[in-house]
Coordinates of C-alpha atoms in Angstrom, one line a residue:
M1 CA 5.5 -11.8 131.4
S2 CA 8.6 -13.8 130.4
D3 CA 11.9 -12.3 131.5
L4 CA 13.9 -9.9 130.3
R5 CA 17.6 -9.8 128.6
D6 CA 19.2 -8.1 127.4
Y7 CA 20.3 -8.2 123.4
P8 CA 24.2 -8.5 122.0
P9 CA 25.1 -6.2 118.8
Q10 CA 23.2 -7.1 115.9
P11 CA 24.6 -8.2 112.8
W12 CA 24.6 -6.0 109.2
I13 CA 22.5 -6.5 106.9
H14 CA 23.6 -6.9 103.4
Q15 CA 22.4 -8.0 99.8
A16 CA 24.1 -10.6 98.6
D17 CA 25.8 -8.8 95.6
C18 CA 26.9 -5.8 97.7
T19 CA 31.1 -5.2 98.2
D20 CA 30.7 -4.8 101.5
A21 CA 29.3 -7.5 102.0
P22 CA 32.1 -10.2 104.2
P23 CA 32.8 -13.2 101.8
G24 CA 31.8 -17.3 102.4
P25 CA 28.5 -16.9 104.3
L26 CA 25.3 -18.0 102.6
A27 CA 22.7 -15.9 100.9
L28 CA 19.6 -16.2 102.5
R29 CA 15.9 -15.1 101.3
A30 CA 15.3 -11.5 103.2
T31 CA 12.7 -13.3 105.1
A32 CA 15.2 -16.1 106.9
I33 CA 17.4 -13.3 107.5
R34 CA 14.3 -11.1 109.0
E35 CA 14.2 -14.4 111.1
L36 CA 16.5 -15.4 112.7
Y37 CA 17.9 -11.4 113.2
P38 CA 14.8 -9.4 113.4
Y39 CA 17.1 -6.3 114.8
G40 CA 19.9 -6.6 112.4
R41 CA 21.1 -3.3 110.8
P42 CA 20.5 -2.7 106.8
H43 CA 23.6 -2.0 105.5
H44 CA 23.6 1.4 103.6
C45 CA 23.6 -1.0 100.6
F46 CA 19.6 -0.7 100.9
D47 CA 18.8 2.0 98.9
R48 CA 15.4 1.8 101.3
P49 CA 15.5 0.5 105.4
T50 CA 12.7 -2.5 104.1
V51 CA 14.1 -5.6 102.5
T52 CA 11.7 -7.3 100.1
Y53 CA 10.8 -10.6 100.4
N54 CA 12.8 -12.7 97.9
R55 CA 16.0 -10.4 97.8
E56 CA 18.7 -12.3 98.8
C57 CA 20.3 -11.4 101.6
V58 CA 24.1 -12.0 104.0
A59 CA 24.2 -10.9 107.6
E60 CA 27.6 -9.3 108.9
P61 CA 28.1 -10.6 112.7
W62 CA 29.3 -7.5 115.3
S63 CA 32.9 -8.0 115.3
E64 CA 35.3 -6.0 118.1
S65 CA 35.5 -3.2 115.6
D66 CA 32.6 -2.4 114.0
P67 CA 31.6 0.0 114.6
E68 CA 34.1 2.8 116.8
P69 CA 33.7 1.6 120.9
H70 CA 30.2 4.6 121.2
R71 CA 27.8 5.1 124.5
Y72 CA 24.7 3.9 124.7
S73 CA 22.6 5.7 122.4
E74 CA 18.6 5.3 123.0
S75 CA 17.4 4.0 120.1
T76 CA 12.7 4.0 119.7
I77 CA 12.7 0.3 118.5
Q78 CA 12.4 -2.1 121.7
P79 CA 11.6 -5.5 121.1
P80 CA 9.2 -7.0 124.5
D81 CA 11.4 -9.1 126.0
A82 CA 14.2 -6.3 125.9
V83 CA 16.0 -5.3 129.2
R84 CA 15.4 -0.9 127.6
P85 CA 15.9 0.1 124.2
L86 CA 17.9 -1.2 121.7
C87 CA 20.9 0.9 120.9
E88 CA 20.9 3.0 118.0
V89 CA 24.6 2.7 116.7
C90 CA 24.7 -1.3 117.4
R91 CA 21.0 -2.0 118.8
G92 CA 22.3 -4.4 121.5
T93 CA 21.7 -3.3 124.9
H94 CA 24.4 -2.6 125.8
G95 CA 24.3 -4.8 129.6
E96 CA 23.9 -3.6 132.9
L97 CA 26.8 -0.8 132.5
A98 CA 24.6 0.6 129.4
P99 CA 25.2 4.6 130.5
S100 CA 28.0 4.4 131.6
V101 CA 30.7 2.5 129.9
A102 CA 31.4 2.6 126.3
W103 CA 31.5 -0.3 123.8
P104 CA 32.7 -3.7 122.8
V105 CA 31.5 -4.6 125.9
R106 CA 31.0 -7.9 126.4
I107 CA 27.0 -9.7 127.6
P108 CA 27.2 -12.4 129.6
G109 CA 26.2 -15.5 128.3
A110 CA 25.7 -13.7 125.1
A111 CA 26.8 -15.2 121.4
W112 CA 30.1 -13.1 120.3
P113 CA 31.0 -13.8 116.8
R114 CA 34.5 -13.8 115.9

């Protein structure tokens, strides 16, 4: 069995023409976005939780202000190498402090987009 790891908060996935999408990122096909961010959070600009394969999408990295600090809330999504199920809010694992500390919390060794 592989080592279990913590997951940083996952990015919002937008349709390329979404008015809330961040300016500047390269639009990629949904299949490429899915490969890069398999647990990315679909933005409300999608009319359903699934994404068609040929739709152009952009990923908006997690920022320290998105969303408000929150406590870990267990979801039903657990990657095979995750230490615990992903959080319903941010789809991260909240590190070792999951039950007791509100986010944003930095996970040691995890990339933190700016």
